[in-house]
XYZ file of C-alpha atoms in Angstrom:
139
model
C -14.051 -13.923 -9.766
C -16.464 -11.655 -7.890
C -16.998 -8.183 -9.275
C -16.352 -5.624 -6.552
C -18.432 -2.917 -8.240
C -21.483 -5.197 -8.362
C -20.930 -6.159 -4.727
C -20.628 -2.496 -3.686
C -23.883 -1.700 -5.452
C -25.626 -4.480 -3.535
C -24.199 -4.226 -0.025
C -21.647 -2.786 2.374
C -18.183 -4.309 2.074
C -15.950 -4.391 5.158
C -12.348 -3.312 4.682
C -9.341 -3.698 6.924
C -8.100 -0.888 9.159
C -5.032 1.281 9.518
C -1.841 -0.634 8.767
C 0.388 2.118 10.159
C -1.439 2.163 13.464
C -1.112 -1.600 13.767
C 2.594 -1.542 12.886
C 3.142 1.098 15.557
C 1.247 -1.104 18.028
C 3.664 -3.907 17.088
C 6.589 -1.743 18.226
C 7.637 -0.214 14.897
C 8.477 3.426 15.501
C 7.385 6.238 13.199
C 10.951 7.213 12.328
C 11.221 4.470 9.704
C 9.484 3.496 6.514
C 6.545 1.213 7.269
C 6.467 0.198 3.612
C 10.022 -1.143 3.748
C 8.850 -3.694 6.310
C 7.454 -5.634 3.339
C 11.089 -6.588 2.688
C 12.743 -6.566 6.117
C 9.927 -7.828 8.370
C 7.309 -9.510 6.180
C 6.125 -11.708 9.058
C 4.894 -8.643 10.963
C 3.031 -7.341 7.913
C 1.497 -10.773 7.306
C 0.432 -11.070 10.941
C -1.547 -7.832 10.621
C -3.086 -8.795 7.270
C -4.130 -12.168 8.697
C -5.639 -10.568 11.792
C -7.801 -8.340 9.599
C -8.763 -11.288 7.379
C -9.712 -13.387 10.399
C -11.742 -10.464 11.766
C -13.843 -10.563 8.601
C -12.289 -7.920 6.361
C -13.406 -8.424 2.780
C -10.821 -5.999 1.414
C -7.170 -6.188 2.450
C -5.049 -3.163 1.572
C -1.411 -3.543 0.638
C 1.200 -2.104 2.979
C 2.242 0.453 0.358
C 0.671 3.724 1.502
C 4.002 5.586 1.392
C 5.784 3.426 -1.192
C 6.550 6.091 -3.756
C 9.961 7.479 -4.724
C 9.485 10.846 -3.029
C 8.542 9.414 0.350
C 11.041 6.545 0.215
C 13.855 8.930 -0.710
C 13.650 10.323 2.842
C 14.772 6.889 4.091
C 17.387 6.276 1.397
C 15.084 3.723 -0.259
C 14.177 5.417 -3.543
C 15.791 2.620 -5.553
C 13.626 -0.001 -3.808
C 10.206 1.345 -4.819
C 9.354 -1.540 -7.131
C 10.604 -4.253 -4.773
C 8.703 -2.761 -1.829
C 5.476 -2.471 -3.832
C 5.749 -5.959 -5.323
C 6.376 -7.426 -1.876
C 3.441 -5.457 -0.459
C 1.108 -6.860 -3.107
C 2.422 -10.401 -2.656
C 2.026 -10.313 1.132
C -1.542 -9.013 0.945
C -2.487 -11.599 -1.682
C -0.947 -14.376 0.379
C -3.076 -13.449 3.386
C -6.315 -12.327 1.745
C -7.967 -15.683 1.163
C -11.325 -14.861 -0.454
C -10.974 -11.133 0.243
C -10.159 -8.569 -2.417
C -6.722 -6.953 -2.345
C -6.629 -3.177 -2.764
C -3.450 -1.287 -3.507
C -2.851 1.495 -0.983
C -1.440 4.673 -2.517
C -0.952 7.587 -0.167
C 0.065 11.172 -0.791
C 3.472 11.982 -2.202
C 4.350 14.046 0.848
C 5.082 17.232 -1.114
C 2.997 20.062 -2.505
C 2.239 20.298 -6.205
C 2.530 23.512 -8.185
C 1.537 26.272 -7.585
C 1.888 25.674 -3.820
C 5.062 23.643 -4.221
C 7.744 22.897 -6.776
C 6.497 19.501 -7.992
C 4.690 19.545 -11.346
C 1.732 17.321 -12.164
C 3.924 15.418 -14.648
C 6.522 14.776 -11.929
C 3.794 13.582 -9.558
C 2.477 11.157 -12.176
C 6.010 9.898 -12.789
C 6.487 9.326 -9.055
C 3.371 7.127 -8.945
C 4.167 5.239 -12.167
C 6.245 2.481 -10.453
C 3.232 1.524 -8.331
C 1.013 1.326 -11.373
C 3.532 -1.030 -13.007
C 2.896 -3.576 -10.243
C -0.868 -3.670 -10.778
C -2.078 -5.971 -13.569
C -3.788 -3.867 -16.245
C -6.985 -5.905 -16.062
C -7.337 -4.784 -12.425
C -7.240 -1.050 -13.190
């Protein structure tokens, strides 16, 4: 298995591009959860991953940028965090070939204290389900 840190020290590594932009270009409107597509429309997600892989991307990011309980709650999907993240990882791995797979974790979509009401402990708890999907040896 290639060590990404050694590779980064030696050369530039090409990553894929914006998954959300590509999903929008495929006709998925911004009023829905792009992360949930890992479950409902995996073929679309795979098509985008494969296009990036065929274009030469050496890192494929999972379609999980907004797959945290706080963001998914807005779509009534809070209880599907783990399933969405696991599917996102599986789809990226299936399409990556020799490329590395990187887990995409975006912002929670709310302000932390003191600007907002969410504490640091609550923020960590919101991201914990994603970290459960990632094998410990990959952290």
